Short mmCIF file of C-alpha atoms and ligand atoms in Angstrom, two decimals:
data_model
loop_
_atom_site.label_atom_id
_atom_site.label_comp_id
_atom_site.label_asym_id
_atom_site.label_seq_id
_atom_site.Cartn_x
_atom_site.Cartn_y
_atom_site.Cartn_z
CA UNK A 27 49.95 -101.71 44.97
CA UNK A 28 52.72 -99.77 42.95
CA UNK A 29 55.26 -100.18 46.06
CA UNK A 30 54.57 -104.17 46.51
CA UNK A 31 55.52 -104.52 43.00
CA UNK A 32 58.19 -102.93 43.82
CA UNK A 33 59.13 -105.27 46.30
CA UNK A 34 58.11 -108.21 44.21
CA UNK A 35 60.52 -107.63 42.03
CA UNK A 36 63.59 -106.83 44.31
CA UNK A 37 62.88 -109.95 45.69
CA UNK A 38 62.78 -111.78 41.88
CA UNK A 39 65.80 -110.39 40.62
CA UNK A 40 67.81 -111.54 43.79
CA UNK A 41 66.75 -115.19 43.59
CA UNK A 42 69.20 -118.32 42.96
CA UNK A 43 67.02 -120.92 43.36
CA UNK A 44 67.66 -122.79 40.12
CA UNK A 45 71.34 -123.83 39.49
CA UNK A 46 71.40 -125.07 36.60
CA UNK A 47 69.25 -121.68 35.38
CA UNK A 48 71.58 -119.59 37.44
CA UNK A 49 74.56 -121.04 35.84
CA UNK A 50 73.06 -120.51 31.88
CA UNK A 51 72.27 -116.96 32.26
CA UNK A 52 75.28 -115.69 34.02
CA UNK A 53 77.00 -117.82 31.13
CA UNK A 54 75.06 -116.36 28.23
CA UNK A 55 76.10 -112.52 30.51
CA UNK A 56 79.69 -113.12 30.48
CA UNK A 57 80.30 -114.84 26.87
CA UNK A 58 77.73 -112.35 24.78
CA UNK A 59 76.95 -112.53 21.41
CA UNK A 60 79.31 -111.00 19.09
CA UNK A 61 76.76 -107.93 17.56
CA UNK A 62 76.11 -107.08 21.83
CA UNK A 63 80.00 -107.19 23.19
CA UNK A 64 79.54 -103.54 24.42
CA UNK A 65 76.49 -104.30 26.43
CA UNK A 66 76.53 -104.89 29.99
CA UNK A 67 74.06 -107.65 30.12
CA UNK A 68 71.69 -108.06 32.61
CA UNK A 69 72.05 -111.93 33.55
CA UNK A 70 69.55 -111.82 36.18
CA UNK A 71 66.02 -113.32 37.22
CA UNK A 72 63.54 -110.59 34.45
CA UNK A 73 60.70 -109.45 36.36
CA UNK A 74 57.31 -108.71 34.72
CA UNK A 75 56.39 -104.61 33.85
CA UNK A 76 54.20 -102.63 33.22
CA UNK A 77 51.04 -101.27 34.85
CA UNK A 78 50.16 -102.96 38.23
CA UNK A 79 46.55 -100.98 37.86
CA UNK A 80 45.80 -102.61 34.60
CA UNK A 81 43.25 -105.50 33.82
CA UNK A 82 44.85 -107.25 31.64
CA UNK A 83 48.12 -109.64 32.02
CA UNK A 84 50.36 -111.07 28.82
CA UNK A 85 52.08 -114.25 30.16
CA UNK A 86 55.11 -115.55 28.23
CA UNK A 87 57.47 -118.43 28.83
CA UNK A 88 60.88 -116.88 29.77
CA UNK A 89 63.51 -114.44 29.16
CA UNK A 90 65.46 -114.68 25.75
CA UNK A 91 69.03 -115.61 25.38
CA UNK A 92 70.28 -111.95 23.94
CA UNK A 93 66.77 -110.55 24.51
CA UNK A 94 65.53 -110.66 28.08
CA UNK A 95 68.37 -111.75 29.55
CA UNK A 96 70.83 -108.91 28.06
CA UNK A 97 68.11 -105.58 28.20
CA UNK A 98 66.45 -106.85 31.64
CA UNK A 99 63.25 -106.62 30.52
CA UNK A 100 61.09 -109.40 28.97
CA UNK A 101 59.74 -109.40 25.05
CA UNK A 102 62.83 -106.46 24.75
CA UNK A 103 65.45 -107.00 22.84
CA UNK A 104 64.72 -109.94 20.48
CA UNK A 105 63.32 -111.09 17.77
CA UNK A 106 60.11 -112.03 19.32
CA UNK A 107 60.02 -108.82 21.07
CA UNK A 108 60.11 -107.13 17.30
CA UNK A 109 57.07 -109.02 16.29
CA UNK A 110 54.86 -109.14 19.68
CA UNK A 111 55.29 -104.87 19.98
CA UNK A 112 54.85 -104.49 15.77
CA UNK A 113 51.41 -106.14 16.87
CA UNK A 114 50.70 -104.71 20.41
CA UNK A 115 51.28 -101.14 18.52
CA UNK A 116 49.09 -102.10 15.43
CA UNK A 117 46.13 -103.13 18.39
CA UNK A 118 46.65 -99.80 19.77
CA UNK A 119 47.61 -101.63 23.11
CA UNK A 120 51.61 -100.27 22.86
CA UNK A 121 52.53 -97.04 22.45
CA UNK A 122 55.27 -97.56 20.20
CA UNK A 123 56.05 -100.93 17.53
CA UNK A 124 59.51 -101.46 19.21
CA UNK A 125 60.75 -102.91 22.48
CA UNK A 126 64.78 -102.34 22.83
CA UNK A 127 65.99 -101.52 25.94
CA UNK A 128 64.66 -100.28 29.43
CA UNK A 129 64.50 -96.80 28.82
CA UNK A 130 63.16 -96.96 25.18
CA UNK A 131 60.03 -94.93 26.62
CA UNK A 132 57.82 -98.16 25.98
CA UNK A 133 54.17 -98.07 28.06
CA UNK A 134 52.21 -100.98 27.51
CA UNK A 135 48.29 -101.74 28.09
CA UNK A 136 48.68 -103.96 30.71
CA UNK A 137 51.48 -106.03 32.58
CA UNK A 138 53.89 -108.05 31.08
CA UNK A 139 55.42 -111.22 33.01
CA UNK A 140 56.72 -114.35 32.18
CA UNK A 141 56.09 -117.90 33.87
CA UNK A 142 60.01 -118.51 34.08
CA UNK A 143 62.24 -115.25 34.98
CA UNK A 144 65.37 -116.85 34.08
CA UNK A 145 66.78 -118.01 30.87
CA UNK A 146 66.35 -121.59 29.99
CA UNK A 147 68.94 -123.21 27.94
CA UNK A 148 66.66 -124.47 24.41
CA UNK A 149 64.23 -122.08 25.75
CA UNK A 150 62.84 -125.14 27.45
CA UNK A 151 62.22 -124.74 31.53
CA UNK A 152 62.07 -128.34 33.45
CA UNK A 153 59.03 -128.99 35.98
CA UNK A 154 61.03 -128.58 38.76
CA UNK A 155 62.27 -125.08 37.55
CA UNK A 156 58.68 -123.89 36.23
CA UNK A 157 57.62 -125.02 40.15
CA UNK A 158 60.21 -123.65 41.55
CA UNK A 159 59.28 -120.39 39.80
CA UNK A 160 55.56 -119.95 40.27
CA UNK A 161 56.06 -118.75 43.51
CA UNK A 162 57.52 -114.94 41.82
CA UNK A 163 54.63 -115.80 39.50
CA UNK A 164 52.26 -115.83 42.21
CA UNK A 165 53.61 -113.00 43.64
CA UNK A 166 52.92 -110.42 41.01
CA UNK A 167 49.75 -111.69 40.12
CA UNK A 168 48.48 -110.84 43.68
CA UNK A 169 50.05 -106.85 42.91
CA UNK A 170 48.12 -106.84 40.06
CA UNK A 171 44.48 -105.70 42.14
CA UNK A 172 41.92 -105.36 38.66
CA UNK A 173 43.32 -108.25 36.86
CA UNK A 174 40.44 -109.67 34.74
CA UNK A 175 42.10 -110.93 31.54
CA UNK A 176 44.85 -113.13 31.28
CA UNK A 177 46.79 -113.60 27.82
CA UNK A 178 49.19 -116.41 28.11
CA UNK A 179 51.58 -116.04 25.05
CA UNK A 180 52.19 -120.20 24.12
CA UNK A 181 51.22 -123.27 25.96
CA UNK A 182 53.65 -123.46 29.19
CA UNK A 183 52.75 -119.42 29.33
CA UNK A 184 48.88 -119.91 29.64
CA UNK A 185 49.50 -122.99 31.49
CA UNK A 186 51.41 -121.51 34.07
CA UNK A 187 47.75 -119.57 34.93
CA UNK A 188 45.66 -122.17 34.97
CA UNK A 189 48.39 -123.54 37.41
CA UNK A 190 47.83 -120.66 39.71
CA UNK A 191 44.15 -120.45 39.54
CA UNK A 192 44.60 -124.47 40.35
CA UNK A 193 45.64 -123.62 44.30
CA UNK A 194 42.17 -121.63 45.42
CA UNK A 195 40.22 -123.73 42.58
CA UNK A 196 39.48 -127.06 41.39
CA UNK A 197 40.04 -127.35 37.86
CA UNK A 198 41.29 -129.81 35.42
CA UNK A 199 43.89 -128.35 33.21
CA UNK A 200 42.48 -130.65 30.25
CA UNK A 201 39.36 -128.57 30.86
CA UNK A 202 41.06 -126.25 29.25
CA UNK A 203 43.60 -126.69 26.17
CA UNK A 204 45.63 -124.62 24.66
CA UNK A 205 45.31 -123.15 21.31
CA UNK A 206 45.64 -119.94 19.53
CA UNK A 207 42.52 -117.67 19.86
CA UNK A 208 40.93 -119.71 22.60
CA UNK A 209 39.01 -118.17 25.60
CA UNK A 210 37.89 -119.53 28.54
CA UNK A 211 35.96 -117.74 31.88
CA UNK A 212 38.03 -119.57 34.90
CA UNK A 213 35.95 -119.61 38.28
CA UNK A 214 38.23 -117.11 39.63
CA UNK A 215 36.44 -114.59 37.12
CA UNK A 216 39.47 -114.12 35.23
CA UNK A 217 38.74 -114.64 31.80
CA UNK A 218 42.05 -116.60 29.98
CA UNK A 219 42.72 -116.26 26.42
CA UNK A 220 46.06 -118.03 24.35
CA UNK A 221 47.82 -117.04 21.86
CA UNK A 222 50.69 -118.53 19.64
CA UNK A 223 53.45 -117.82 21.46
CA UNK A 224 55.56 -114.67 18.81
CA UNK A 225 58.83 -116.82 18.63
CA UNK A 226 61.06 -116.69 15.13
CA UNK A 227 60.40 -120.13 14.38
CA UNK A 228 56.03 -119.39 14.77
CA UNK A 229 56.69 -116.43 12.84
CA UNK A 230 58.97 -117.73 10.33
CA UNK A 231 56.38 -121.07 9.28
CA UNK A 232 53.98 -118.85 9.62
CA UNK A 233 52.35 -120.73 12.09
CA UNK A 234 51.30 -117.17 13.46
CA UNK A 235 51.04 -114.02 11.01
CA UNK A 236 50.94 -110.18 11.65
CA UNK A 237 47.51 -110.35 10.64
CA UNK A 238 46.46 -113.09 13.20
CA UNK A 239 47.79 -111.50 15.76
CA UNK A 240 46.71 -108.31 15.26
CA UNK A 241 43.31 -109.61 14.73
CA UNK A 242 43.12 -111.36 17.84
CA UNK A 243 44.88 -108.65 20.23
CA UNK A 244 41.94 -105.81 19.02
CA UNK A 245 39.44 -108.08 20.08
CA UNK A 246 40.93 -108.55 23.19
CA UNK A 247 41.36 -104.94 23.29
CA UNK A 248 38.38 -104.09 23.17
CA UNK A 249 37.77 -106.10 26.98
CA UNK A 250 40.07 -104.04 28.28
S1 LIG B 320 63.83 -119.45 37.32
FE1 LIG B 320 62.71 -118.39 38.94
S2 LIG B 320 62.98 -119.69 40.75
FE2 LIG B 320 64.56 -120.27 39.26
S3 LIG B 320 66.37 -119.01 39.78
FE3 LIG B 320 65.21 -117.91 38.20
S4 LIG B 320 63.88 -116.55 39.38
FE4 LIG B 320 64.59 -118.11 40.79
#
């Protein structure tokens, strides 16, 4: 299972298939932000990490700007990155509170993906380019042989699940809305939980806290 991950993601990071997507992150690469001018940024398609082996799955949205999109790695290099691993660590589910850079010697309890692998620009994917996208989606799910628990990080995150589970099942999607600490057991046995997505602006209005999170990622834990 290791080696089609493998594959999976060659084939991720090599894709075009969005222009306008293509376009923002290799413009985002090339102009930097001022505090990251002597990093060679990534500007590619981020593919998901982690442990194929594992259970569990943590879905996100998309690469960050100066996070994802500079380190190559999603939830590495940001500011949601800093709060997500403070929390993962505090669960016991990360083996470290910080996420910088590929080789920071992060291992993780689980694999990490995202539904988009590409920078959008407001951080906002269209429908064409979250369709378009599902497929790489799709593709690392099926590496991932023991998956049982899906935690999709924000709505279009644990959408993009329920969107996969859709094409070998009939469900409704407004069978199952999104909020944070929900749970739901999908006919595919997979049992899907959300969570707030960890952005600045959720932690900042507090609309998610340290303590929330933390909360809700041991019980989860403990499923694992
Ligand atoms: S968003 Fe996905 S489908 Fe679109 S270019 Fe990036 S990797 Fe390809």
């Amino acid at each position: 299972m290791v080696q089609n991950i493998h594959k999976v993601r060659s084939e991720v990071i090599k894709c075009v298939e969005c222009p306008r997507l293509v376009s923002f992150r290799t413009k985002i690469a090339q102009e930097k932000r001022k505090s990251y001018m002597d990093w060679d940024y990534w500007g590619k398609p981020v593919p998901g990490y982690g442990d194929p082996n594992s259970n569990l799955l943590i879905l996100g949205l998309a690469p960050a700007a100066h996070g994802g999109n500079r380190t190559g790695r999603v939830f590495t290099g940001d500011k949601s990155a800093d709060f997500l691993f403070k929390c993962l660590h505090a669960a016991g589910m990360a083996n470290q509170a910080d996420s910088t850079s590929r080789d920071d010697g992060l291992t993780l309890a689980g694999f990490m993906s995202v539904a988009v692998k590409c920078v959008p620009p407001g951080d906002k994917p269209t429908a064409q380019e979250r369709n378009n996208c599902a497929k790489h989606l799709a593709s690392e799910i099926e590496c991932l042989p023991n998956l049982k628990i899906v935690l999709g990080l924000g709505k279009i995150g644990f959408e993009s699940f329920l969107h996969f589970s859709r094409k070998s099942f009939d469900i409704k999607m407004k069978d199952y809305p999104f909020k944070h600490g929900v749970g739901y057991n999908l006919p595919n046995g997979i049992a899907l939980y959300g969570a707030y997505h960890p952005s600045p602006r959720n932690v900042n209005t507090k609309t998610i806290t340290f303590d929330m999170m933390v909360k809700f990622l041991k019980k989860l834990k403990n499923e694992i």
